[in-house]
mmCIF file of C-alpha atoms in Angstrom:
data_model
loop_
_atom_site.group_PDB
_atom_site.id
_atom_site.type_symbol
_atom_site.label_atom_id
_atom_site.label_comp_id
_atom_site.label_asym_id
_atom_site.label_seq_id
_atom_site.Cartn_x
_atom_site.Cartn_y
_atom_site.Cartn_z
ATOM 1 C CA UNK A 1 -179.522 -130.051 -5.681
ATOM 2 C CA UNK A 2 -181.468 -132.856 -5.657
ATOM 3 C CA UNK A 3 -185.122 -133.050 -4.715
ATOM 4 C CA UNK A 4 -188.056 -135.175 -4.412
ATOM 5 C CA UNK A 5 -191.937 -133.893 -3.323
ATOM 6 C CA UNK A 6 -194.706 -135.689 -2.556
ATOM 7 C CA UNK A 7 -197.370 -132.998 -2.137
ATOM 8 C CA UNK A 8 -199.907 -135.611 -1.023
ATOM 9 C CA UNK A 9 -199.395 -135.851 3.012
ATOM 10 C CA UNK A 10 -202.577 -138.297 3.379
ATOM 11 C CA UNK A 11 -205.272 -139.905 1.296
ATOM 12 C CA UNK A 12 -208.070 -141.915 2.415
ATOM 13 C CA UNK A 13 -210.342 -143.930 -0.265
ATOM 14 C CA UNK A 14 -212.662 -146.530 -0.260
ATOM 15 C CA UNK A 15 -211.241 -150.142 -0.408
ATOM 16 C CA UNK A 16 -211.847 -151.242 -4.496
ATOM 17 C CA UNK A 17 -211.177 -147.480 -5.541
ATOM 18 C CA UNK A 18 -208.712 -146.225 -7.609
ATOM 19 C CA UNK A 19 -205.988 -144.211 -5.822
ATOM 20 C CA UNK A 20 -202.760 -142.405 -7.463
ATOM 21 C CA UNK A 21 -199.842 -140.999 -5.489
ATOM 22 C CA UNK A 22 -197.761 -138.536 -7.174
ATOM 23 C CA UNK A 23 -193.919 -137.869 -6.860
ATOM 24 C CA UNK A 24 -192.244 -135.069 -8.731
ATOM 25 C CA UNK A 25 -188.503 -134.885 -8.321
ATOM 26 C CA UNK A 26 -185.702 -132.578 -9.199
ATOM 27 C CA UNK A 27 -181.800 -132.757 -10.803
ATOM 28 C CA UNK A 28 -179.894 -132.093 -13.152
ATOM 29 C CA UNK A 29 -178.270 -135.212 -13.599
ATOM 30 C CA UNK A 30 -179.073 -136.751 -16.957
ATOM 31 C CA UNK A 31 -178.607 -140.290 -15.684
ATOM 32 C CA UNK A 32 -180.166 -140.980 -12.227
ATOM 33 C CA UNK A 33 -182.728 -143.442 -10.201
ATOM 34 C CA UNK A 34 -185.876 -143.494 -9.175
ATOM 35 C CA UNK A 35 -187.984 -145.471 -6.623
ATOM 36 C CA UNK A 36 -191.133 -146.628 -4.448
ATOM 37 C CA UNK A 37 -191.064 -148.013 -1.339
ATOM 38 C CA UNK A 38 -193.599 -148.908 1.290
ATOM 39 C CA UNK A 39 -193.836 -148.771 4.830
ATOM 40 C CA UNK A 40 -196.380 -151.046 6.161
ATOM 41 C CA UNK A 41 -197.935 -150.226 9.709
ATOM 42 C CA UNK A 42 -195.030 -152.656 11.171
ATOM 43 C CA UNK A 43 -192.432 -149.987 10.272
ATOM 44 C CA UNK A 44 -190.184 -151.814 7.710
ATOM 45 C CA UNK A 45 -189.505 -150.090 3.808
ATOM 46 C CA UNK A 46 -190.284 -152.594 1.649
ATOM 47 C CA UNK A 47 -188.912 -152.003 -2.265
ATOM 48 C CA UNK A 48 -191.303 -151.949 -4.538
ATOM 49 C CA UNK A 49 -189.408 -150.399 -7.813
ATOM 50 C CA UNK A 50 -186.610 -149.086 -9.629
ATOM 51 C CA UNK A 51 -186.878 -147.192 -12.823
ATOM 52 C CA UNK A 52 -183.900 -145.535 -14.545
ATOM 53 C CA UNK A 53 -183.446 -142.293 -16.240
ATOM 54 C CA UNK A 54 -183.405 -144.096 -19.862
ATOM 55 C CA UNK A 55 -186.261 -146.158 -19.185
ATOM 56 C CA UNK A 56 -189.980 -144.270 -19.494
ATOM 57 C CA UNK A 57 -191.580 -147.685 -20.237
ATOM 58 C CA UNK A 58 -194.807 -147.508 -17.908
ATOM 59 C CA UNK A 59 -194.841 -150.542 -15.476
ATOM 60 C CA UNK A 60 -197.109 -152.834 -14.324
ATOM 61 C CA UNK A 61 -197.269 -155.446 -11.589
ATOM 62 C CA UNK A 62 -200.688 -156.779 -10.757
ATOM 63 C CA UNK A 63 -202.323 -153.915 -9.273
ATOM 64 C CA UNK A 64 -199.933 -151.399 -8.893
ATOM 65 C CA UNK A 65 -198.740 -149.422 -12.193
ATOM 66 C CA UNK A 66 -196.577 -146.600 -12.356
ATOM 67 C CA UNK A 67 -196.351 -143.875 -14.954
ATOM 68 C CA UNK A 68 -192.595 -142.061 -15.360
ATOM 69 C CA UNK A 69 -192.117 -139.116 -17.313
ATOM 70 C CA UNK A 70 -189.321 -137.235 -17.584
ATOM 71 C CA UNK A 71 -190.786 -134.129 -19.575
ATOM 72 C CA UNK A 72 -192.839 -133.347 -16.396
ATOM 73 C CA UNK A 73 -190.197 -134.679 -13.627
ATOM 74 C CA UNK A 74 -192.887 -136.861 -12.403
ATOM 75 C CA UNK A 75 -192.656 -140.464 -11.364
ATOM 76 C CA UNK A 76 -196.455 -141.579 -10.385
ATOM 77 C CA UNK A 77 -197.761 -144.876 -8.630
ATOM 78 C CA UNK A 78 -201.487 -145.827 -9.235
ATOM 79 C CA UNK A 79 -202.682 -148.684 -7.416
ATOM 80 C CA UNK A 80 -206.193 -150.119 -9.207
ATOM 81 C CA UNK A 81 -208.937 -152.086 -6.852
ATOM 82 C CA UNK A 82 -207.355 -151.068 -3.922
ATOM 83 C CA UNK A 83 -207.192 -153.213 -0.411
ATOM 84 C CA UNK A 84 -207.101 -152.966 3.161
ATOM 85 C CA UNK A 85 -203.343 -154.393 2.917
ATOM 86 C CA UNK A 86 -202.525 -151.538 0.603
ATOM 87 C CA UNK A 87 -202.632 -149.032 3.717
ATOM 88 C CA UNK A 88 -199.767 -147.603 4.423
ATOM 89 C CA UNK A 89 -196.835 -144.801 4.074
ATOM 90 C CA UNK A 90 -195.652 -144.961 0.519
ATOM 91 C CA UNK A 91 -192.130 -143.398 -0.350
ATOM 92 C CA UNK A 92 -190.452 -141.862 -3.222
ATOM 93 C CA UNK A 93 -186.625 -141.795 -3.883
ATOM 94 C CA UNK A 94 -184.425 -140.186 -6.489
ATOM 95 C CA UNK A 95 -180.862 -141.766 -6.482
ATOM 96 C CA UNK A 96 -178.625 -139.053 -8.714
ATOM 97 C CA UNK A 97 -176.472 -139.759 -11.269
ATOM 98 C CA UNK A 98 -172.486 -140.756 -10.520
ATOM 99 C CA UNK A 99 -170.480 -138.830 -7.898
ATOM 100 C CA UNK A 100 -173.491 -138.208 -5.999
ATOM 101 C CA UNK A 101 -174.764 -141.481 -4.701
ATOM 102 C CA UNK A 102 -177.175 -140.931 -1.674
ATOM 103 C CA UNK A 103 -180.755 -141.414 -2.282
ATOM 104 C CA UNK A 104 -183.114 -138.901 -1.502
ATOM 105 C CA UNK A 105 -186.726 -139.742 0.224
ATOM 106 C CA UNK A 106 -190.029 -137.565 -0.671
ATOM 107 C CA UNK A 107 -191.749 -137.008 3.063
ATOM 108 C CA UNK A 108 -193.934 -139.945 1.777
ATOM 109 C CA UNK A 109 -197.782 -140.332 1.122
ATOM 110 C CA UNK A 110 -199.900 -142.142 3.984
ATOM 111 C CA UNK A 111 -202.251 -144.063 2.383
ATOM 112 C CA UNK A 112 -205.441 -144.983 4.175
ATOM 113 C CA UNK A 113 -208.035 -147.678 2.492
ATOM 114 C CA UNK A 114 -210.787 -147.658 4.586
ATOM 115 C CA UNK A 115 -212.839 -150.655 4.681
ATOM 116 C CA UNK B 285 -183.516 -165.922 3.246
ATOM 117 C CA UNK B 286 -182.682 -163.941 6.749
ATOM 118 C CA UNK B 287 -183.313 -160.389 5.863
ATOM 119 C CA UNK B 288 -181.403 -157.181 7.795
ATOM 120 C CA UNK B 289 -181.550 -158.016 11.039
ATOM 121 C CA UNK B 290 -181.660 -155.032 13.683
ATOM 122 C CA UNK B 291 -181.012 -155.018 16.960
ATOM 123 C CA UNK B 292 -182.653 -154.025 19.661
ATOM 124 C CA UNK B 293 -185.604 -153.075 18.316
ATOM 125 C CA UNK B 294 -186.570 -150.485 20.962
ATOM 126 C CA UNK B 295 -184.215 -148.344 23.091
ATOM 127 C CA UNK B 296 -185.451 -146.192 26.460
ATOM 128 C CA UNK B 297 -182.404 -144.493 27.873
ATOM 129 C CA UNK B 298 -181.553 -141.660 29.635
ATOM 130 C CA UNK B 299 -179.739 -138.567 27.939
ATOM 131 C CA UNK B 300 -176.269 -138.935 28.370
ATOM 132 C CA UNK B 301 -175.859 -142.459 28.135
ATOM 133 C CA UNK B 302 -174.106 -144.053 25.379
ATOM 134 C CA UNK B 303 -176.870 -146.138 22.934
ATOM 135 C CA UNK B 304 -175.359 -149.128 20.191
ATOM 136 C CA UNK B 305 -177.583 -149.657 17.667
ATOM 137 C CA UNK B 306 -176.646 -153.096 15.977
ATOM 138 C CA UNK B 307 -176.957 -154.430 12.155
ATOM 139 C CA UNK B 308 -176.377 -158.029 10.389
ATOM 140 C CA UNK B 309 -176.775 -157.277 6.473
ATOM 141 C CA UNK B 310 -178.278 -159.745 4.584
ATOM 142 C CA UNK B 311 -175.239 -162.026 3.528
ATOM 143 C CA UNK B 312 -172.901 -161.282 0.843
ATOM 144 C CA UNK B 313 -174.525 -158.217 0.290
ATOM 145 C CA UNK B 314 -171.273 -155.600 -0.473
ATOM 146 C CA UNK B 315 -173.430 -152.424 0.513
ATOM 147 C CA UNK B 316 -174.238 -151.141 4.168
ATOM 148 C CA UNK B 317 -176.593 -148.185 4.765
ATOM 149 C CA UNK B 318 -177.733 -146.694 8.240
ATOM 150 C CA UNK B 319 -180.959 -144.051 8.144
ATOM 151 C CA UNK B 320 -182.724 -142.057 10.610
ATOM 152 C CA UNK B 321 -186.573 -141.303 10.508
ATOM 153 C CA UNK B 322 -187.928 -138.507 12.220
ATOM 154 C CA UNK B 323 -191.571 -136.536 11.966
ATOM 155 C CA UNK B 324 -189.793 -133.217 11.293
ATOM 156 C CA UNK B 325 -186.668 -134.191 9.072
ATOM 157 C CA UNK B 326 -187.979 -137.480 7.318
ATOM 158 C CA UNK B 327 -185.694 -140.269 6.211
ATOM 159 C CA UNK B 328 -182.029 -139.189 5.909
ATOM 160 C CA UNK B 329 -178.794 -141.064 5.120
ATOM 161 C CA UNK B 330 -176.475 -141.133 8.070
ATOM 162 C CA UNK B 331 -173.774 -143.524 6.817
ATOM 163 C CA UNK B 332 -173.139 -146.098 3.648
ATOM 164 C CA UNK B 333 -170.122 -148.555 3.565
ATOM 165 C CA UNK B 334 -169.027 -150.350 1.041
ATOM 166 C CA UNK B 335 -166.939 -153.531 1.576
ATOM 167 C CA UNK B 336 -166.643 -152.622 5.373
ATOM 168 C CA UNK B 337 -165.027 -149.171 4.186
ATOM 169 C CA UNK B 338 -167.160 -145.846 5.226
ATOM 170 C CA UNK B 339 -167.648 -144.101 1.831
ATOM 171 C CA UNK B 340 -170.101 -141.033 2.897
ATOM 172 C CA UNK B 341 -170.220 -140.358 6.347
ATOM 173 C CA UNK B 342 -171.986 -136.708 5.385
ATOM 174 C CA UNK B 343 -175.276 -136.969 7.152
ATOM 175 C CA UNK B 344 -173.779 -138.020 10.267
ATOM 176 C CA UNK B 345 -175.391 -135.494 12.677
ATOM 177 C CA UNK B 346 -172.251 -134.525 14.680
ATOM 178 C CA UNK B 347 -169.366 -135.981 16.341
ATOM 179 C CA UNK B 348 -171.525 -137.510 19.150
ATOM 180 C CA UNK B 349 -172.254 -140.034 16.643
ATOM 181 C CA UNK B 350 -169.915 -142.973 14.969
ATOM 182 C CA UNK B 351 -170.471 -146.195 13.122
ATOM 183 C CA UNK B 352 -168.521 -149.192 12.223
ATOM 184 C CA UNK B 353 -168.034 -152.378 9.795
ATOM 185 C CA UNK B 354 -165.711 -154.468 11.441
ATOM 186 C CA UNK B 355 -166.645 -157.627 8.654
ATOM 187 C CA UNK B 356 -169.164 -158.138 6.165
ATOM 188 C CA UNK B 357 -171.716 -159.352 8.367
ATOM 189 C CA UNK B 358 -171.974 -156.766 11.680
ATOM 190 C CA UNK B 359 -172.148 -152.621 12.051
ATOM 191 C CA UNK B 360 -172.607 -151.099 14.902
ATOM 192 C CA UNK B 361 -174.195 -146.828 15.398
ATOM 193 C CA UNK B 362 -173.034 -145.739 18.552
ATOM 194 C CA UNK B 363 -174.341 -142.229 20.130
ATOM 195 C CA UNK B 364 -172.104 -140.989 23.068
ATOM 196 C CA UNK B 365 -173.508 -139.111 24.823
ATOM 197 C CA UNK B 366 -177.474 -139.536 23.641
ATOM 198 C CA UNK B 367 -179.890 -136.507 23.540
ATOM 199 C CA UNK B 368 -183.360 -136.237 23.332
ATOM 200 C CA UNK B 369 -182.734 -135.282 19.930
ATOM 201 C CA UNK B 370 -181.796 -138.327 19.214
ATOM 202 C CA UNK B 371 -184.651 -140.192 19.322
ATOM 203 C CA UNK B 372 -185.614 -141.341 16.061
ATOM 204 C CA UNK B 373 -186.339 -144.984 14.288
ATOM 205 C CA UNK B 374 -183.042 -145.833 13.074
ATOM 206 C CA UNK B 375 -182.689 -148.251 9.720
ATOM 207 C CA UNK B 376 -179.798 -150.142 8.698
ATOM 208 C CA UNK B 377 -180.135 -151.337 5.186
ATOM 209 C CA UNK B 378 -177.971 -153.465 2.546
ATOM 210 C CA UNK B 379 -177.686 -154.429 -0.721
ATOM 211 C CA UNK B 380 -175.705 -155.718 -3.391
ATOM 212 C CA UNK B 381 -173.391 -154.559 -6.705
ATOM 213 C CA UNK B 382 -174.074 -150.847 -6.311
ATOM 214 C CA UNK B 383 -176.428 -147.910 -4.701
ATOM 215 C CA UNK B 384 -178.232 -147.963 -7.995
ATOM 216 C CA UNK B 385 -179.436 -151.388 -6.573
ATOM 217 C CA UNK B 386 -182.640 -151.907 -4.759
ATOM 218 C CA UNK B 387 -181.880 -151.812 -0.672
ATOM 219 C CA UNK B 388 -183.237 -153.874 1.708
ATOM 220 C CA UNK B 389 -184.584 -152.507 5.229
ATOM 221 C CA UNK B 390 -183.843 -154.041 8.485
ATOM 222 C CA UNK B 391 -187.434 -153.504 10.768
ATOM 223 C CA UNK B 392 -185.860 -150.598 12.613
ATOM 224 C CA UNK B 393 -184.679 -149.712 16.057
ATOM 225 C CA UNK B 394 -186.923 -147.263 17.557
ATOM 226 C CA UNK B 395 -184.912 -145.148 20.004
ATOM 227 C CA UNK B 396 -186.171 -142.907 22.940
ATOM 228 C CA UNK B 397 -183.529 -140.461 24.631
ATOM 229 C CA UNK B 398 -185.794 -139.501 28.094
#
């Protein structure tokens, strides 16, 4: 079965702070998907990024990094100075390998910079 | 680009009626999902097509519920007859070459069974 927890319900930090959301997943596929996705206030998911199973190259994209390793299942997302515009609900997803090809959502992390 | 495009974006109705939630995929995209978001269950896959064709129609709920892909460009989610169980923000999403591919939300229909 596949599975994907994001034990962080809610965080709240202070806009230029440091914040990192975790996401720890389960499978046994050895080839499968992961991703973050955003959903702003106005409802929509937004993609923000796809790493594969073979790939445990960290990433970075201006302010927003994320850290995959597979020895501990765990697929984290720090963002660094955070803003205002960073607030929202912030998704993880774990697409297995083939034959099994729904993705499965974490219950999300609502993230709350205040101000 | 036109993104998803959902339609309507709210629903009121009254249990029992029938409710038909719309979708235009982003075009040429070969990939159509429909979601539902709830408090209590999250976001689950209801649907995906794949060329028009329904390929895993698993998380459908029950029979009160059926979707469609009559061409590449329109799918409908129809619920006959609606409960307040129903009501959920339902997402239509798309994307192209593969599930392994990034998918791209519509804004959502939020839909109230009274």
């Amino acid at each position: 079965a596949q599975k994907v927890t994001q034990a962080q319900t809610e965080i709240s930090v202070v806009e230029k702070e440091d914040v990192t959301l975790d996401c720890v997943y389960e499978t046994r596929d050895t080839t499968y998907y992961l991703f973050w996705y955003k959903q702003p206030p106005s409802g929509e998911l937004v993609f923000l990024i796809r790493r594969n199973s073979f790939d445990e190259q960290n990433e970075i994209s201006g302010r927003y990094s994320w850290n995959f390793q597979k020895s501990t299942s765990s697929f984290n997302f720090t963002i660094t100075a955070s803003q205002v515009v960073d607030s929202a609900v912030y998704f993880c997803a774990l697409l297995p390998g083939f034959g099994n090809e729904k993705l499965t959502f974490g219950t999300g992390t609502r993230l709350t910079i205040i101000p | 680009d036109a993104g998803v495009i959902q339609s309507p974006r709210h629903e009121v109705t009254e249990m029992g009626q029938e409710v038909t939630l719309r979708c235009k995929p982003i075009s040429g995209h070969d990939y159509l999902f429909w979601y539902r978001q709830t408090m209590m269950r999250g976001l689950e896959l209801l649907i995906y097509f794949n060329n028009n064709v329904p390929i895993d129609d698993s998380g459908m709920p029950e029979d009160r519920f059926s979707a469609k892909m009559p061409n590449a460009s329109f799918s409908t989610l129809k619920i006959q007859p609606s409960e307040p169980r129903d009501s959920a923000v339902y997402f239509c999403a798309s994307t192209l070459g593969g599930v392994w591919q990034p998918q791209h939300f519509g804004d959502g229909t939020r839909l109230s069974i009274l």
